Structures are given as C-alpha cells and as structure tokens.
CSV table of C-alpha atoms and ligand atoms in Angstrom, one decimal:
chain,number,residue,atom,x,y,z
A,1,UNK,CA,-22.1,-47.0,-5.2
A,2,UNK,CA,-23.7,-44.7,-7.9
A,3,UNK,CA,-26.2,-42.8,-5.5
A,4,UNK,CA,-22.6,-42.3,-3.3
A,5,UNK,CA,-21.1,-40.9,-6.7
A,6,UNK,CA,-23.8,-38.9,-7.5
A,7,UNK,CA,-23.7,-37.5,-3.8
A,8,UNK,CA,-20.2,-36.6,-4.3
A,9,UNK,CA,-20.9,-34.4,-7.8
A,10,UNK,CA,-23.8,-32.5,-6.5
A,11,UNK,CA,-21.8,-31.5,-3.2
A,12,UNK,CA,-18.8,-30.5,-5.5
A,13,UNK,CA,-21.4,-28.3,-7.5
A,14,UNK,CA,-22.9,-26.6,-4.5
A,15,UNK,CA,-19.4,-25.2,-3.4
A,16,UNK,CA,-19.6,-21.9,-4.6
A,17,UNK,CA,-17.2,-20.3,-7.3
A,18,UNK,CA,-16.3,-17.9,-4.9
A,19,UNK,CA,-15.9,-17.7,-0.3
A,20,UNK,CA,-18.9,-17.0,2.0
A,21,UNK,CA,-18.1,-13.9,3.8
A,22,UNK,CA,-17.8,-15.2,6.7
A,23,UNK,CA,-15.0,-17.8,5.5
A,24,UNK,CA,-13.1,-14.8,4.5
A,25,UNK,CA,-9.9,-13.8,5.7
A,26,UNK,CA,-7.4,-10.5,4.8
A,27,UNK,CA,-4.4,-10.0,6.1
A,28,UNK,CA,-3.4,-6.6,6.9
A,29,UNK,CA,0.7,-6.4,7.5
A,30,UNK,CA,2.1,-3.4,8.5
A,31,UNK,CA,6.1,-2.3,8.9
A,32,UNK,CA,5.2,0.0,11.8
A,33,UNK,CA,2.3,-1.2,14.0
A,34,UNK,CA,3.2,1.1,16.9
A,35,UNK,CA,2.7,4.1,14.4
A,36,UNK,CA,-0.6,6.2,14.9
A,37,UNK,CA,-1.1,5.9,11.1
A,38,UNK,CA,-0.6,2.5,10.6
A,39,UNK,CA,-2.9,2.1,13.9
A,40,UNK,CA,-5.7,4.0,12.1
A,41,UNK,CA,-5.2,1.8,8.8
A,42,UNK,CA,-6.0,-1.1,11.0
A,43,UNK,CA,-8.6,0.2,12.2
A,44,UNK,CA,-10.6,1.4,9.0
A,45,UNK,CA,-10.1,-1.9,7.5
A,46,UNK,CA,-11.5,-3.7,10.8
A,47,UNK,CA,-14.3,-1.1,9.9
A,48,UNK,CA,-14.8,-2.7,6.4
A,49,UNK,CA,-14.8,-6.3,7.6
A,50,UNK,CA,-17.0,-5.4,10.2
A,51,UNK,CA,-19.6,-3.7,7.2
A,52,UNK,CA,-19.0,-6.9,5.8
A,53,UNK,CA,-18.7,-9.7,7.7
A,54,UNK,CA,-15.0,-11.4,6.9
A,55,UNK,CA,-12.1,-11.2,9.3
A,56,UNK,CA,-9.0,-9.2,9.4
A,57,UNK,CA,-5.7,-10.2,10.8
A,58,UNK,CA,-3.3,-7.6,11.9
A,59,UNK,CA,0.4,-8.4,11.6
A,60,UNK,CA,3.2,-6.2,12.7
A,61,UNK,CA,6.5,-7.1,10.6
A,62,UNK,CA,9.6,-4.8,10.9
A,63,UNK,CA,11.5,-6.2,8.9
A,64,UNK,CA,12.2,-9.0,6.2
A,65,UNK,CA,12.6,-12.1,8.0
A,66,UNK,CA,8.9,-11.4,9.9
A,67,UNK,CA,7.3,-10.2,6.7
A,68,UNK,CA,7.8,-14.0,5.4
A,69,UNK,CA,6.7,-15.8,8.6
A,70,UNK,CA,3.9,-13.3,8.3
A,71,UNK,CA,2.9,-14.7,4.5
A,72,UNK,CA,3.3,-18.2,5.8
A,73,UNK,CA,1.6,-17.7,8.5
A,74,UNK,CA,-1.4,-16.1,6.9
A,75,UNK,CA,-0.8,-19.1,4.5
A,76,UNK,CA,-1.3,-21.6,7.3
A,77,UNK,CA,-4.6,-19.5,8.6
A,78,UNK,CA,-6.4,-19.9,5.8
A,79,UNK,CA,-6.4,-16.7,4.5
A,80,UNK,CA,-7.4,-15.6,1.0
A,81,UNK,CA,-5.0,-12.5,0.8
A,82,UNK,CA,-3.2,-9.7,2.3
A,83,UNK,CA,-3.0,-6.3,1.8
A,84,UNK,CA,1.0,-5.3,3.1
A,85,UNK,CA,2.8,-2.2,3.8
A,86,UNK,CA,6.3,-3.5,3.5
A,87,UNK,CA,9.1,-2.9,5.5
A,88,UNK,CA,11.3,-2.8,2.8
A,89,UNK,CA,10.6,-2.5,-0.8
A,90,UNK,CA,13.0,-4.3,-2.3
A,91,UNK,CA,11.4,-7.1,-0.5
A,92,UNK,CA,9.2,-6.9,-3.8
A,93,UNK,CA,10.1,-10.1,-5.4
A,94,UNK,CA,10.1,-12.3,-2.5
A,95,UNK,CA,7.0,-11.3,-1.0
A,96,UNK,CA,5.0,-11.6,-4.4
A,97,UNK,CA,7.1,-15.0,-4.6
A,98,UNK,CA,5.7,-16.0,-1.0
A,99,UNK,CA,2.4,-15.0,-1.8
A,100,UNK,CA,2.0,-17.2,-5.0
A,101,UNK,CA,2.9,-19.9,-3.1
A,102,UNK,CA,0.7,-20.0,-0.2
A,103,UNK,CA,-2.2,-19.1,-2.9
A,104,UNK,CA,-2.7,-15.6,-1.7
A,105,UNK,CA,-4.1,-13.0,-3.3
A,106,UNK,CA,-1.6,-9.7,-2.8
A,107,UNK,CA,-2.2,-5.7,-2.5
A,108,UNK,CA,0.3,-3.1,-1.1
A,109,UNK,CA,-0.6,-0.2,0.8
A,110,UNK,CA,1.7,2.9,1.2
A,111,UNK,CA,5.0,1.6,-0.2
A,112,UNK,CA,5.1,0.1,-3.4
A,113,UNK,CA,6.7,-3.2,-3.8
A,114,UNK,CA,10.3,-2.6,-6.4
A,115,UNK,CA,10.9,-5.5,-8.6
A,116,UNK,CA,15.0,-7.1,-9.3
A,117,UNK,CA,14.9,-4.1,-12.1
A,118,UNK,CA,14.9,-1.6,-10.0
A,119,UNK,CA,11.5,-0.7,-11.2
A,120,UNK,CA,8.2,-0.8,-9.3
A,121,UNK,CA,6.0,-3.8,-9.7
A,122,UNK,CA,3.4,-3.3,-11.8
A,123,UNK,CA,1.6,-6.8,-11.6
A,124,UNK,CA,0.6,-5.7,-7.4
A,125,UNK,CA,-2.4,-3.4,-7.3
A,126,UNK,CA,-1.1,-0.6,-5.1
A,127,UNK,CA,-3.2,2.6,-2.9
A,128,UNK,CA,0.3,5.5,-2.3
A,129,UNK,CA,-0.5,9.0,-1.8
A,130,UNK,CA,0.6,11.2,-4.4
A,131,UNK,CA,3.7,11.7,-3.1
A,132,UNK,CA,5.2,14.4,-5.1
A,133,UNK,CA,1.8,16.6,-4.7
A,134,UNK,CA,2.3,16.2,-1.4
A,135,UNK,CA,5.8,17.2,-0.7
A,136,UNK,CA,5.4,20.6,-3.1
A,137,UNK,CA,2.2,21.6,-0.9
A,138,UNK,CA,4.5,21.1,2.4
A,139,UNK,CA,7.2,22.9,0.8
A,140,UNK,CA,4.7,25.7,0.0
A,141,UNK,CA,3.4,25.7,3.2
A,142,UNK,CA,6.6,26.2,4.8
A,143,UNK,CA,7.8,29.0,2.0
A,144,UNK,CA,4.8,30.9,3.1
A,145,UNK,CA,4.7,30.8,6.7
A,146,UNK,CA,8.4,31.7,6.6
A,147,UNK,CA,7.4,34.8,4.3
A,148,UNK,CA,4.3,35.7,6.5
A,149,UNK,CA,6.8,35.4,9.6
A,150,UNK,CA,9.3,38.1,7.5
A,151,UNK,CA,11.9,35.6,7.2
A,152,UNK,CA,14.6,36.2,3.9
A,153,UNK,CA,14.7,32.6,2.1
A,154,UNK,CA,18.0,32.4,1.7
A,155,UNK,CA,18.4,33.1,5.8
A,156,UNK,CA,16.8,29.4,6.1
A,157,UNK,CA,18.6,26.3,6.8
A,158,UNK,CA,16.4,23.2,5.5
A,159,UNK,CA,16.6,20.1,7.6
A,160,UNK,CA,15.8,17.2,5.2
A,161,UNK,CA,15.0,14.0,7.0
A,162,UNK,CA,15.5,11.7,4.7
A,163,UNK,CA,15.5,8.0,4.3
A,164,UNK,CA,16.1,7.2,0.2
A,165,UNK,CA,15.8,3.6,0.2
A,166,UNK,CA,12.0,4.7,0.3
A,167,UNK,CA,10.9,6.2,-3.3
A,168,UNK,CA,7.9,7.7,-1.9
A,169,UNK,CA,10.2,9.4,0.9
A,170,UNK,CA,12.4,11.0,-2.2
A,171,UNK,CA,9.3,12.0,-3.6
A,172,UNK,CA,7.8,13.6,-1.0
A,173,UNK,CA,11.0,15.7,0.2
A,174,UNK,CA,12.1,16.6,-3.3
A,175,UNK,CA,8.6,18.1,-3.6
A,176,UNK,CA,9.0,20.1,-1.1
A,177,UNK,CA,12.5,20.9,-2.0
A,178,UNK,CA,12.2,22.0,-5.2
A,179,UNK,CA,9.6,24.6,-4.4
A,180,UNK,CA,11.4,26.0,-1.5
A,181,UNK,CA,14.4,26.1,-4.2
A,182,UNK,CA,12.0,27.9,-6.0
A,183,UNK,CA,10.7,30.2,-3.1
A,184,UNK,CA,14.5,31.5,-2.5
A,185,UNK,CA,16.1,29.0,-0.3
A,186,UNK,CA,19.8,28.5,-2.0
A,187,UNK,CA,21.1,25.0,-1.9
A,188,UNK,CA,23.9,24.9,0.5
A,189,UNK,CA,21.3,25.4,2.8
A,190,UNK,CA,19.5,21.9,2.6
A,191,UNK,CA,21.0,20.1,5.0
A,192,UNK,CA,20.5,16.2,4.6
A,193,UNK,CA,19.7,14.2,7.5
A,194,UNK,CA,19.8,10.6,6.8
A,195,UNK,CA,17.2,8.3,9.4
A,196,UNK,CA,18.3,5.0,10.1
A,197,UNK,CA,14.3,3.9,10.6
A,198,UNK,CA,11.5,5.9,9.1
A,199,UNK,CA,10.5,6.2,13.0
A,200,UNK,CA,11.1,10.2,15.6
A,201,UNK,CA,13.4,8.9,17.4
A,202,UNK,CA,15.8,7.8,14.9
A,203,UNK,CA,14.8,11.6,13.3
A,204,UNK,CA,15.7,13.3,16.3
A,205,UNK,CA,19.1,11.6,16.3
A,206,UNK,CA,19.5,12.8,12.5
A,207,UNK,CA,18.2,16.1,12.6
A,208,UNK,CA,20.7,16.6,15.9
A,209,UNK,CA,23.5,16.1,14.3
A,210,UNK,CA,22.6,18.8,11.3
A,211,UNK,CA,21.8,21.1,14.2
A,212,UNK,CA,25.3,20.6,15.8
A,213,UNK,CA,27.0,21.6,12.7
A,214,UNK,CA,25.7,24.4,11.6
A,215,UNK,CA,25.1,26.9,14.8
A,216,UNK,CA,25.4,30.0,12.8
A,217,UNK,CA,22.0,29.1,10.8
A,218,UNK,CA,19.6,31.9,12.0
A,219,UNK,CA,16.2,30.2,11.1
A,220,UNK,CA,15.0,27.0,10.6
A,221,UNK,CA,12.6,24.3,8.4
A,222,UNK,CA,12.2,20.9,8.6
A,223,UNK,CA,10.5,18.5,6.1
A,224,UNK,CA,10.0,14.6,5.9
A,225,UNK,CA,8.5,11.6,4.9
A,226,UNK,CA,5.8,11.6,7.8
A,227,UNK,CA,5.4,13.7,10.6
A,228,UNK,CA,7.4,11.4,13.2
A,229,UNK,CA,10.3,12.6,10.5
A,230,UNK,CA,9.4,16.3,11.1
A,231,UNK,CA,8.4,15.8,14.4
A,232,UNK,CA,12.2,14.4,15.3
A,233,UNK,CA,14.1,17.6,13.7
A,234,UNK,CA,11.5,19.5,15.7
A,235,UNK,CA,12.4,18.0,19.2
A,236,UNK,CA,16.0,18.1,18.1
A,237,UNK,CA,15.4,21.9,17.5
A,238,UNK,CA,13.8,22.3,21.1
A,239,UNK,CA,16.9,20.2,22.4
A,240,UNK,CA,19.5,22.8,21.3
A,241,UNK,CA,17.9,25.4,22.5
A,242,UNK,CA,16.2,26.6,19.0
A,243,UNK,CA,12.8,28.5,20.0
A,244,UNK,CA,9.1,27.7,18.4
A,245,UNK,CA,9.2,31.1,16.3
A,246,UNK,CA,12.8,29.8,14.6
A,247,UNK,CA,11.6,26.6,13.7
A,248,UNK,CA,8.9,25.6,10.7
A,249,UNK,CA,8.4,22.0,10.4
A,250,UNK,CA,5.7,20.7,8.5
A,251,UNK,CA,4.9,17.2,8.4
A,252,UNK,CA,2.9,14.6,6.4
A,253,UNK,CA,0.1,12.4,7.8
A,254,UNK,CA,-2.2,14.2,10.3
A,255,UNK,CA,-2.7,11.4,12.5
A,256,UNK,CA,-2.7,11.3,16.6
A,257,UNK,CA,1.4,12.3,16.3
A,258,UNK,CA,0.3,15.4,14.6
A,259,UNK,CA,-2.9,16.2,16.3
A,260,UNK,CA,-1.5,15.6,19.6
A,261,UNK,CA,1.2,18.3,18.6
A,262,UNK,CA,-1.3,21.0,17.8
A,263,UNK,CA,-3.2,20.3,21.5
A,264,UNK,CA,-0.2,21.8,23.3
A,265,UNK,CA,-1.0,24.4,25.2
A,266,UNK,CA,1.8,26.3,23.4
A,267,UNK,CA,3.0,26.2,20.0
A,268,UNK,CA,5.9,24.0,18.8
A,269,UNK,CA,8.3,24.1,16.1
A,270,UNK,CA,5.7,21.7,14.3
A,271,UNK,CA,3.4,24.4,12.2
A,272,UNK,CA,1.8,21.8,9.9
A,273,UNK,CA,1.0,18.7,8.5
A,274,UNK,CA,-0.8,17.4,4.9
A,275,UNK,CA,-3.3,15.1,6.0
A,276,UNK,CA,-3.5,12.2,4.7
A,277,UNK,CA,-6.2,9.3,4.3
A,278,UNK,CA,-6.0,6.7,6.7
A,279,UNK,CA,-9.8,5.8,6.0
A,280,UNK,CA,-8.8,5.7,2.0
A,281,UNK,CA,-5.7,3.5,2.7
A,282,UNK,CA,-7.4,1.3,5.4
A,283,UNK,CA,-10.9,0.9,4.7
A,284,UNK,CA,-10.9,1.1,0.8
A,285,UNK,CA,-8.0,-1.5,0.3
A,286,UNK,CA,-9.7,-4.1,2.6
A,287,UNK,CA,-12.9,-3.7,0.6
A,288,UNK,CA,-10.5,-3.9,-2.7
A,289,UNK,CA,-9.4,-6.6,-1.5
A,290,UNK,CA,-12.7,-8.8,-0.7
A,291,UNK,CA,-14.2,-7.8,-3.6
A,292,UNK,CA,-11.4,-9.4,-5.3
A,293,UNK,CA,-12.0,-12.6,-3.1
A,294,UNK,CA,-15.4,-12.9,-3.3
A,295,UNK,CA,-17.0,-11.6,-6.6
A,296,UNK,CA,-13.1,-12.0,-8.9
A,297,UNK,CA,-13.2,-8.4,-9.5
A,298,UNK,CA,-9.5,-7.0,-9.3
A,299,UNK,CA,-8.5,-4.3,-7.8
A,300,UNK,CA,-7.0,-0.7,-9.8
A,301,UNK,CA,-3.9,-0.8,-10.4
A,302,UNK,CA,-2.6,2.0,-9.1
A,303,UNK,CA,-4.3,4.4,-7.3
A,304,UNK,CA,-2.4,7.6,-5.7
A,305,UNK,CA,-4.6,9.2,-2.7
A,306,UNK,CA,-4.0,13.6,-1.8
A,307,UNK,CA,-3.9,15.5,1.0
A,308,UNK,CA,-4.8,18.8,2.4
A,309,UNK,CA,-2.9,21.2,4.3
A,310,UNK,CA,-3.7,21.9,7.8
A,311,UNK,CA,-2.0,23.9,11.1
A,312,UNK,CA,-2.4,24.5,14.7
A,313,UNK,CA,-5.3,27.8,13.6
A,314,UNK,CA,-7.0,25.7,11.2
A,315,UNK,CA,-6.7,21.5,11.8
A,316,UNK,CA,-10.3,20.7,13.5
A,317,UNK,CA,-12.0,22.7,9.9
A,318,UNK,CA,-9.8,20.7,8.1
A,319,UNK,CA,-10.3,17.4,9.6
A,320,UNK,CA,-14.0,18.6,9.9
A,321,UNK,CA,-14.4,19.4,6.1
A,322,UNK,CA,-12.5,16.3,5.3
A,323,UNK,CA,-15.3,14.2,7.2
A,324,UNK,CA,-12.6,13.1,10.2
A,325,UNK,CA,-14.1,13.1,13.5
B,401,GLA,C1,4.8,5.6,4.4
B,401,GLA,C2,5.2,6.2,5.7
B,401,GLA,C3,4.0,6.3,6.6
B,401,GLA,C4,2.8,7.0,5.9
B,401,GLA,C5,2.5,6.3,4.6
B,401,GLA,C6,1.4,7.0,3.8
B,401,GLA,O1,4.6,4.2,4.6
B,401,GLA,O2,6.2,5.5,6.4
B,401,GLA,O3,4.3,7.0,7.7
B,401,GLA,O4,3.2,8.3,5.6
B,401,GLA,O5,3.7,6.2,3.8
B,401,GLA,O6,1.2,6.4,2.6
C-alpha cells in the first residue's frame, strides 16, 4: 500500500511543469481559408511546427457560429491553444469566453478581437499590420503614379472599398484617403463602396455600382482593405469598359492574388500592392504561441507588422529584398 503511494507521487513529479513538443497542439483558425493570404499563414505556421516538432490544426470558420464549434472542437482535441483570425470582431468576448473554458491558451492574428466597450481587447496578445502606415503608403503610391501619368487630382474619382465593421479596414482606407486628400483629390470625389464580405467578388459587386453612377468620372483609383478589395473595383473597371491606363488600383497584401496579377501578359488596372508578411503573421505567432505552451513565456502584447510598396516593374526586387522566394 505505501510502495503503491509512493509510486503514485514520484510519477505525479515526473510530469513535467510544462508539454513535450510532440504533445503539442495550436490551433490556427482563419475567417477566410480559401484566401491566398490566409493560405500562406497556414503554411508558415506548419513551417514552425515542423522546426519544432508540435502539430498545427487548420480551421476554416466564416463566421460566428463555426468559430465556436471550432474552440470546442480544438477543446475536445486536446489542444493547448489557438491562434484566430476572427471572422468578426465583435466576436471578442465570446471567443475569449470559449477559450477560458475549454483551458486554451488565445492569440489573434490580423483582426483584433473588440471587447462589449467597443474598445479592443487588450488582455489577447495580437500580430496586425500597421494599418494606418500602410494605407498612407498606398495612398502615396496611387498620388504619384497618377502625377507621373499627368493626371489633375481633382480629375480622379476614388473608389473606396470599404467594409467598417473591420477597424483595421478604416484604418487602412483612411490612410490612404487622407493623403490623396492631401495630394489634391477633393472629397466629393471618394466614392464609398460598401462590401458585403471582405472577399473580390463581393468588391466587384460594390465597386460596380459606384461605376454605374458616376459615368462622367474621367480617371480612376481604387483602394481597399486587401487586394481581393482592389482587385474587385479593378475587374468592375474592366467590366464597364474603363481601360488599364484610366484605372490605378493599388492593393494590400502581395500574395498569389496580387502576384498572379502582375504575371499578365498585359497590364491591368491593378498598379500595386504593399506587401505584407505572411511569414511574420504565420510563422512568428505559432512560435509565440508554443513558447507560451511550453516554456510560460507570454507572448507581446501587441505587435503591428509594415509593408513595402511594390508594382508590376519592380515586385520580384521587392519580394527578393524582402527574403520571399
Ligand atoms: C485582414 C484582411 C486580410 C489581410 C490581413 C492582414 O484580415 O482581411 O486580407 O489583409 O488583414 O493582417
């Protein structure tokens, strides 16, 4: 009876304060798993656990109601957290609430959880991009190229793709607003074009309906929370007959959607993008994350990720000096 007992106290002192690698498990939830950039997150933190040795598991959830099957699920899988990009931020509350109680640890990646204040919660360590940066370098971009193409400013209609629920979408149009406000463009010529899903398609259908209104506009820009935002005013352009040389969208992200873009034989109405770090928001918050699991360090707080501008002359340097391929 005692040597059982004693048995029983040595094997509860080997477990070890903190998970073997190999018992650990992230979760990695995305709101948009058929987008190039949340494909490329995947696959940096699958590049991580690999380095590592713990396991990742990928979860699409568009929406509320899958986000909390996901957290359950992950629950039930014995995972030890998750990192989420959220399809809705004012899921903020409930998802930390659903995380607590299936004992996971929680990060957020991209959009940053908003609490029943209205305020963003602090308490979740969160990777963004530097949103507002971001937008002014896009806006630049665009005030430029329309400059270098002899364009007046205040001949430019502005399509802005917009979808405000998403405070990191206000902050990356308004950047790029303000400093074509700046640049010339007057503001009865932004032109707001509200996307029912931060996905081209629903753009396209946006942007279209700008276009349709205002045929008298002689040239063009288009900016957005992503390039699948710019991308959709773009293809709306093409659809109503608007040619390449009339149009300057530039986009942010830089992943396939964008690259794929520049490959064309011939230029499109898509002239840029700010690339973005997938490897940054992928691999780095999956390491965050297990070094949180396994050695109880916690992850910053806040850190905002930049960008750097790049076009159809100058994307391959870019990517090239930005260590990409
Ligand atoms: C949001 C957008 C994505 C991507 C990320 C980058 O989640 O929807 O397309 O731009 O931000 O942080």
């Amino acid at each position: 009876m005692k040597l059982l007992k004693l048995a029983a106290t040595v094997a509860a002192l080997a477990v070890p304060a903190f998970a073997f690698a190999q018992d650990v498990k992230i979760g990695f939830v995305v709101k948009q798993p058929e987008e190039p950039w949340f494909q490329d997150e995947w696959k940096f933190a699958d590049i991580a656990a690999a380095e590592k040795g713990f396991d990742v598991i990928q979860i699409g959830a568009v929406d509320g109601e899958k986000v909390m099957a996901a957290i359950d699920n992950l629950g039930a899988q014995g995972a030890d957290g998750f990192i989420i990009c959220t399809p809705d931020v004012n899921l903020g509350p409930g998802i930390v609430a659903k995380a607590a109680a299936n004992g996971l640890k929680l990060m957020t990646v991209d959009d940053r959880l908003i609490g029943a204040n209205g305020e963003p919660i602090e308490g979740v360590p969160h990777m963004g991009i530097s949103a507002r940066k971001i937008g002014e370098d896009v806006g630049n971009a665009i005030a430029d190229a329309a400059t270098e193409r002899g364009w007046s400013l205040d001949e430019i209609g502005v399509i802005r793709v917009s979808y405000d629920q998403l405070p990191t979408a206000v902050d990356r149009v308004e950047g790029a607003l303000d400093m074509l406000r700046e640049a010339g463009v007057p503001e009865a010529n932004i032109f707001d074009a509200p996307q029912a899903r931060t996905d081209t398609e629903a753009a396209l259908n946006a942007a279209t309906i700008v276009l349709n209104k205002n045929p008298d506009v002689k040239y063009w820009a288009a900016v957005g929370l992503n390039d699948e935002a710019v991308l959709g005013a773009v293809r709306a352009a093409e659809s109503v007959g608007i040619s390449p040389d009339h149009m300057i969208g530039v986009g942010i992200g830089g992943s396939d959607s964008a690259i794929n873009e520049f490959e064309k034989p011939d230029a499109t109405g898509f002239y840029g993008t700010v690339i973005i770090s997938p490897k940054r928001h992928g691999y780095e918050t999956a390491m965050n994350m297990y070094e949180w699991i396994t050695e109880g360090k916690e992850p910053d707080p806040l850190i905002l990720t930049s960008g750097a501008l790049a076009t159809r002359d100058d994307y391959k340097e870019v990517r090239a000096s930005l260590g990409i391929e």
